[in-house]
mmCIF file of C-alpha atoms in Angstrom:
data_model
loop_
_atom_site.group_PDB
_atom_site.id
_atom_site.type_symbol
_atom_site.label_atom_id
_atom_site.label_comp_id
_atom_site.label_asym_id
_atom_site.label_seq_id
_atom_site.Cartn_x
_atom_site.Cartn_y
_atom_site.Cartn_z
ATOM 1 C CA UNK A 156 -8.424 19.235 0.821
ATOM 2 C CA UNK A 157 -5.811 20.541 -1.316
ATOM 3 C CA UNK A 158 -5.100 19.382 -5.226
ATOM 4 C CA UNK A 159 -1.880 17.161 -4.982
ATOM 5 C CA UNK A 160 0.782 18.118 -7.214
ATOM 6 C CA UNK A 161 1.099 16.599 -10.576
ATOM 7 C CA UNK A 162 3.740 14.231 -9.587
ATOM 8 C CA UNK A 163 2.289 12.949 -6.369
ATOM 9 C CA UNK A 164 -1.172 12.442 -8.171
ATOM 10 C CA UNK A 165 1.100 10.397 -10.515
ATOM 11 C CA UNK A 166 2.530 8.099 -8.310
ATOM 12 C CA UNK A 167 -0.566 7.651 -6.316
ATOM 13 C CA UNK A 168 -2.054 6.503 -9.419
ATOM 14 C CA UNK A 169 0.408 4.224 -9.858
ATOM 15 C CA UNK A 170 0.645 2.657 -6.415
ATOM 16 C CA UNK A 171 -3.293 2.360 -6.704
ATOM 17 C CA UNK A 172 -2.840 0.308 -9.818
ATOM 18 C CA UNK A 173 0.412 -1.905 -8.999
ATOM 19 C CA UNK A 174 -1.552 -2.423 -5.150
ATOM 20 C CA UNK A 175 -3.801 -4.120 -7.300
ATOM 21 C CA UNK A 176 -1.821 -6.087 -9.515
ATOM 22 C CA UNK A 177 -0.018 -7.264 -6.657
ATOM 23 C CA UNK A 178 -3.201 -8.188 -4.272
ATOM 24 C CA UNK A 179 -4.797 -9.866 -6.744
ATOM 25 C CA UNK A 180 -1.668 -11.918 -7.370
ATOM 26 C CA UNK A 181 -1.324 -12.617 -3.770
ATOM 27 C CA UNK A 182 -5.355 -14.017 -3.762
ATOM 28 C CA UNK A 183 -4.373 -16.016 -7.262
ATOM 29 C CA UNK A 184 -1.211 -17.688 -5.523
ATOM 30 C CA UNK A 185 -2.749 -18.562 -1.968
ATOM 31 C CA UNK A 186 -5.989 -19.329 -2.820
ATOM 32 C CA UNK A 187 -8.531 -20.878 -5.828
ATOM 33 C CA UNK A 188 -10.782 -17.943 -6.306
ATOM 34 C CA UNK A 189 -12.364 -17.336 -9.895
ATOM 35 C CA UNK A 190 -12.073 -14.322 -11.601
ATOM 36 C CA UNK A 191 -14.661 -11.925 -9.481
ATOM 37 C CA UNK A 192 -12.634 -13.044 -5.972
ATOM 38 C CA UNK A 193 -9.136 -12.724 -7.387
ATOM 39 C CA UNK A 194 -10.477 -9.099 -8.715
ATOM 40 C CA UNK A 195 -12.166 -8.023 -5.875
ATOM 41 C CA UNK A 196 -9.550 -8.835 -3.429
ATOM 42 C CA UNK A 197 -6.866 -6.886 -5.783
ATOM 43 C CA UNK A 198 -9.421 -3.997 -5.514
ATOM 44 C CA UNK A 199 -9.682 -4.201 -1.866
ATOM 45 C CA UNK A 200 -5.879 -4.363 -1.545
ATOM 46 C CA UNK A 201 -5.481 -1.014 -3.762
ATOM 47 C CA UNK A 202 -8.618 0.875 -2.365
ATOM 48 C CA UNK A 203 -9.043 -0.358 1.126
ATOM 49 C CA UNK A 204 -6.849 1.503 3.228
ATOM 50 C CA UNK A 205 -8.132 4.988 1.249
ATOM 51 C CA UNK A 206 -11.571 4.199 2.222
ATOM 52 C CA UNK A 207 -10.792 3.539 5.718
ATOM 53 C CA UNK A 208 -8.989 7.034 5.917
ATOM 54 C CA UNK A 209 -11.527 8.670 4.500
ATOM 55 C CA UNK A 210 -14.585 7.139 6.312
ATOM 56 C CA UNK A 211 -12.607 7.847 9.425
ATOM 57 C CA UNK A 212 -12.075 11.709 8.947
ATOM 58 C CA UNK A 213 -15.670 12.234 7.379
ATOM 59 C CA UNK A 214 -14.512 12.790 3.853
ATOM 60 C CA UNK A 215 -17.310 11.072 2.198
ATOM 61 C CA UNK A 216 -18.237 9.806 -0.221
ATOM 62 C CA UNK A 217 -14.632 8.631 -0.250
ATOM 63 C CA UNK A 218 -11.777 9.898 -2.764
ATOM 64 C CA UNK A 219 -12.163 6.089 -4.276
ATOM 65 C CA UNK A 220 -15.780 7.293 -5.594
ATOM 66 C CA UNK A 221 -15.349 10.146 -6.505
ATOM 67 C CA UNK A 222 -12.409 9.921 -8.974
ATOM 68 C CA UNK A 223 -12.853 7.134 -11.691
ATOM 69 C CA UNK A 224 -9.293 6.683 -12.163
ATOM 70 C CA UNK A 225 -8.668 4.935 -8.836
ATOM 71 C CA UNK A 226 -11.509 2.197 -9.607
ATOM 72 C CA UNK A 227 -10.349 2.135 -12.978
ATOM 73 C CA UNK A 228 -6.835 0.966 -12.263
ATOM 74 C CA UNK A 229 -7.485 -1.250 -9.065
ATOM 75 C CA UNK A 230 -9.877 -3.180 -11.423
ATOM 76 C CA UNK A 231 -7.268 -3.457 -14.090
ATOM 77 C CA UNK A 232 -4.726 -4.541 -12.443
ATOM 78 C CA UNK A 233 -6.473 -7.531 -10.767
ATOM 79 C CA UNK A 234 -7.559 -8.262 -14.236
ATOM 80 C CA UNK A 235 -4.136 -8.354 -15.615
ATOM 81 C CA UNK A 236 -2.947 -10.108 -12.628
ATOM 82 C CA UNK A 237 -5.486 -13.045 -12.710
ATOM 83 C CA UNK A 238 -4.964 -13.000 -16.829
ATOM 84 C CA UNK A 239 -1.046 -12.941 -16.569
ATOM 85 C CA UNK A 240 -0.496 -14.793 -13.082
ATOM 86 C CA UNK A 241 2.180 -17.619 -14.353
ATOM 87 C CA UNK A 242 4.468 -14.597 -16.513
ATOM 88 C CA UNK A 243 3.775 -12.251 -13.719
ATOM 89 C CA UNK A 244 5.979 -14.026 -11.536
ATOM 90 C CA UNK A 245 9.102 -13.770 -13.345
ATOM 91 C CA UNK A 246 8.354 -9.599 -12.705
ATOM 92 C CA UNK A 247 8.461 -10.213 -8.851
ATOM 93 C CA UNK A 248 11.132 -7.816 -7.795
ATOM 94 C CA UNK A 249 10.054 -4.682 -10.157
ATOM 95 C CA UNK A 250 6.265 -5.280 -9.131
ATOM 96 C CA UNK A 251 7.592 -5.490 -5.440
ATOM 97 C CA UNK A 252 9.706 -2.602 -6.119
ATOM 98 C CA UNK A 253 6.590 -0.786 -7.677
ATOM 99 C CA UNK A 254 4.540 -2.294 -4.422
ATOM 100 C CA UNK A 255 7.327 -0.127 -1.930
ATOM 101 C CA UNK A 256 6.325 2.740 -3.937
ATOM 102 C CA UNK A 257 2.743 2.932 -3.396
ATOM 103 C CA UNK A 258 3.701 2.378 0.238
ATOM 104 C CA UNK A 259 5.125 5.311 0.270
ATOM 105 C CA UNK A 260 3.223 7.747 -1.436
ATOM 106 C CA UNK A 261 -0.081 6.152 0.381
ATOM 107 C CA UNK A 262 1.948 6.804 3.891
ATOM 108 C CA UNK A 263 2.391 10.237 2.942
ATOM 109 C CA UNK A 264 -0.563 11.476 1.193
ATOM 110 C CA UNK A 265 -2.565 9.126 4.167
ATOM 111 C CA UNK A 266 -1.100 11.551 6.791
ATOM 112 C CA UNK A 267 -1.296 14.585 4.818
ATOM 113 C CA UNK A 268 -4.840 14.485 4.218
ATOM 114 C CA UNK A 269 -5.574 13.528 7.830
ATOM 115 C CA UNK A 270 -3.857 16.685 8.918
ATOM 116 C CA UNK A 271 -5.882 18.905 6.780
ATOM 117 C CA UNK A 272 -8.575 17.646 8.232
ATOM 118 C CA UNK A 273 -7.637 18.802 11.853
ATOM 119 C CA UNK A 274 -6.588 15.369 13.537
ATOM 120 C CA UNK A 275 -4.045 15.697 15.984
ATOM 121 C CA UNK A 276 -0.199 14.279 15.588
ATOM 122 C CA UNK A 277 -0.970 10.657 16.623
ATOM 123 C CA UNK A 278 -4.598 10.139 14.679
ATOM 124 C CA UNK A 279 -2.338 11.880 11.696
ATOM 125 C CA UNK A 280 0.261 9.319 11.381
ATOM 126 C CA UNK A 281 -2.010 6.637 12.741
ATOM 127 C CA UNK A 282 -3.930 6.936 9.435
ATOM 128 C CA UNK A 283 -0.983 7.578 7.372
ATOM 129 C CA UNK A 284 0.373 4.006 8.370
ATOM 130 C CA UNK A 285 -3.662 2.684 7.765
ATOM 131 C CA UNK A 286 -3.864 4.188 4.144
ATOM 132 C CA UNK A 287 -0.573 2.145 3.488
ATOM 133 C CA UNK A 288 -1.202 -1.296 4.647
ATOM 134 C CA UNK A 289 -4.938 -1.221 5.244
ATOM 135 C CA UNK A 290 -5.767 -2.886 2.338
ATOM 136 C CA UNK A 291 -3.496 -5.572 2.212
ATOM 137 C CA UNK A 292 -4.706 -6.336 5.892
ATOM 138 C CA UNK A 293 -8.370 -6.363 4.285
ATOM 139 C CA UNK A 294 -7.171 -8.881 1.852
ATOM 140 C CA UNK A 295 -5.040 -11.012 4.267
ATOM 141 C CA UNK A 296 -8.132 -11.706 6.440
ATOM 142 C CA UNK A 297 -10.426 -12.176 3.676
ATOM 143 C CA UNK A 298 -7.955 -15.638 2.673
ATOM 144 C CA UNK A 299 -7.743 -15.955 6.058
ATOM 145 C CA UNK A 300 -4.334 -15.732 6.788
ATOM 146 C CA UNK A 301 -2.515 -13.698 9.123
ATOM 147 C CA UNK A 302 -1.748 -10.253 7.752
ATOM 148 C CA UNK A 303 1.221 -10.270 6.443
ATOM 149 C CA UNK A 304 2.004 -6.817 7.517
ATOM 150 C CA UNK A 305 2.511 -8.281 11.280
ATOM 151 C CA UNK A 306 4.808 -10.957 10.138
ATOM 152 C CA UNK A 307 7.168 -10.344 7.413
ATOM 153 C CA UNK A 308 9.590 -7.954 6.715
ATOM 154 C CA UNK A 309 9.575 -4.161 7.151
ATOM 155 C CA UNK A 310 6.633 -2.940 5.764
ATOM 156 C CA UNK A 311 4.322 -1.023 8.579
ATOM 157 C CA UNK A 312 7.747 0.999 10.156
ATOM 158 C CA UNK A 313 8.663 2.053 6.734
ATOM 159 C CA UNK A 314 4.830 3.610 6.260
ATOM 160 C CA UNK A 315 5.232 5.156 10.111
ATOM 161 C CA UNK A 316 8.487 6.465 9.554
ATOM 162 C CA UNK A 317 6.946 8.682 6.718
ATOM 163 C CA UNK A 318 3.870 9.409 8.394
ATOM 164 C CA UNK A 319 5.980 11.003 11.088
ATOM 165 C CA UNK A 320 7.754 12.777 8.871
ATOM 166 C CA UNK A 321 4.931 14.149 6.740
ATOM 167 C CA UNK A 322 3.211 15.239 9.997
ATOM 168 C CA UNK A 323 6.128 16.811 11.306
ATOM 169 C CA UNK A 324 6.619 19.005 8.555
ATOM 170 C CA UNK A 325 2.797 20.233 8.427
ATOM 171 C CA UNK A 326 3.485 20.790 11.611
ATOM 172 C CA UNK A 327 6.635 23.233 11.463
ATOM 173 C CA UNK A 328 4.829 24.356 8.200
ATOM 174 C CA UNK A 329 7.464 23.111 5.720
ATOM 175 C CA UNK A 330 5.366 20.565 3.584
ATOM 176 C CA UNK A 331 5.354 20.663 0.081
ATOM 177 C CA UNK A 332 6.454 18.459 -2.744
ATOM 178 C CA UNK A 333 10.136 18.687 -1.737
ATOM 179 C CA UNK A 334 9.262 17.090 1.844
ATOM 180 C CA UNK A 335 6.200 14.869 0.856
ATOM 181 C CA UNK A 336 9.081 13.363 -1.664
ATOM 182 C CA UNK A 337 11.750 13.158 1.367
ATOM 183 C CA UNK A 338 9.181 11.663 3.024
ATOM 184 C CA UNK A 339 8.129 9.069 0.695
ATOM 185 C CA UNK A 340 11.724 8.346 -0.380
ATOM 186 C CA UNK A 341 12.774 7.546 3.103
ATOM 187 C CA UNK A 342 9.821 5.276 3.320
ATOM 188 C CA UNK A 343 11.224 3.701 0.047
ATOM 189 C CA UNK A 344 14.859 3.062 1.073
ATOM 190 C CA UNK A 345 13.294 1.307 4.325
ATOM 191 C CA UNK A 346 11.440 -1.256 2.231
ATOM 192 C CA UNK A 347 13.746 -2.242 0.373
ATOM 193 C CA UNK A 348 16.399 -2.560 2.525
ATOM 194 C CA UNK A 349 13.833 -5.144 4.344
ATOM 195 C CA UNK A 350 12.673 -7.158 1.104
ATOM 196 C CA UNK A 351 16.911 -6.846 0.467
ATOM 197 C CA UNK A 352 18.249 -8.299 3.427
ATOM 198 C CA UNK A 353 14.916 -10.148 4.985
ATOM 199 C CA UNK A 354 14.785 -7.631 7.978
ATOM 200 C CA UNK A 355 11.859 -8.320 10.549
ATOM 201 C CA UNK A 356 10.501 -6.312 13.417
ATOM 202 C CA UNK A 357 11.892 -7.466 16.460
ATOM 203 C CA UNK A 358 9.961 -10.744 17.406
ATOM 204 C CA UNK A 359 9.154 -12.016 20.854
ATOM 205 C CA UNK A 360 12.327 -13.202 22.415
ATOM 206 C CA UNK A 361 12.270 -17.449 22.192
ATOM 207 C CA UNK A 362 10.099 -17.470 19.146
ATOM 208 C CA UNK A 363 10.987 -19.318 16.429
ATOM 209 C CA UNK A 364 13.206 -18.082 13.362
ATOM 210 C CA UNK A 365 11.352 -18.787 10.185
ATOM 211 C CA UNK A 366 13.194 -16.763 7.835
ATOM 212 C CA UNK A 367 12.253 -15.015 5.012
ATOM 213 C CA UNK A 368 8.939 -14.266 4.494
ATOM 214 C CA UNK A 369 6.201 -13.941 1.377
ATOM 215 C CA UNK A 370 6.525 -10.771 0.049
ATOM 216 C CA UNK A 371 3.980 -8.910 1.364
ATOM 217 C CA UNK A 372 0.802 -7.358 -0.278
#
């Protein structure tokens, strides 16, 4: 596996830590959990999906254990989530903001990684869209609600939109920052254009109309 550039490393840091912040926010808000539950579901929120990935295409021990920075700032930001909860909610918007960019950068550098490790086009984005939301997923069913990536706004067809675009650039061997940053921007403008206007996935037809959702993770 190739060193990520500077920037990318960057803002994979930072989605790892604001993943956190904003799991462990989610736990604090829909459930009673102490400290150690409202921590370790921010952790699995900001490490989950990684692991997954990585478990899946035999890179192991996974990229979680082997670099302390990613355990560092999962665990701090479900600290300073449960320690902050109340003020934290008057930051909503930047920390969902924050939240749509470790989407993308997980989307990308999901998909990126599986295609150095040989999968195909399909496994490739498959686990580019699992690196995203995997973790919030973990977390969802751990409360024991339904994940809120199936249900509210755009947030998995953002992810897939730049998987497939990261994978189609490997592909016609054109990836580098300049695409990897397309790709994660396009993922970006997506999001936000959901959590903006309250855009869902087409729902079955008859269902009810319930509106805006949570915001997810």
């Amino acid at each position: 596996m190739s060193a990520q550039p500077p920037l990318l490393l960057a803002l994979d840091l930072t989605g790892t830590f604001v993943f956190g912040l904003n799991g462990a926010l989610t736990a604090v808000r829909a459930t009673r959990l102490d400290v150690v539950g409202v921590v370790t579901l921010g952790m699995m929120t900001a490490l989950g999906g990684g692991v997954i990935r990585d478990v899946l295409i035999g890179s192991v021990p996974p990229a979680t254990f082997q670099d302390w920075r990613y355990f560092a700032l999962a665990f701090g930001g479900g600290i300073i989530a449960f320690a902050l909860s109340r003020r934290l909610d008057r930051l909503e918007m930047p920390i969902t903001v924050l939240d749509a960019v470790g989407l993308s950068v997980f989307a990308v550098i999901g998909a990126s990684k599986a295609s150095e490790y040989g999968l195909g086009v399909g496994p490739a984005v498959l686990l580019g869209v699992i690196t995203a939301v995997g973790g919030g997923t973990i977390r969802d069913l751990m409360i024991g609600q339904i994940p809120t990536v199936l249900r509210s706004e755009l947030y998995a067809i953002p992810a897939l939109v730049a998987a497939v675009i990261t994978v189609s650039a490997l592909g016609l061997d054109v990836y580098g920052l300049p695409a990897a940053l397309a790709a994660a921007a396009s993922c970006f403008v997506i999001r936000m254009l959901g959590v903006h206007f309250g855009l869902n996935a087409p729902r079955p037809p008859g269902s009810a109309d319930t509106g805006r959702e949570g915001q997810p993770r």
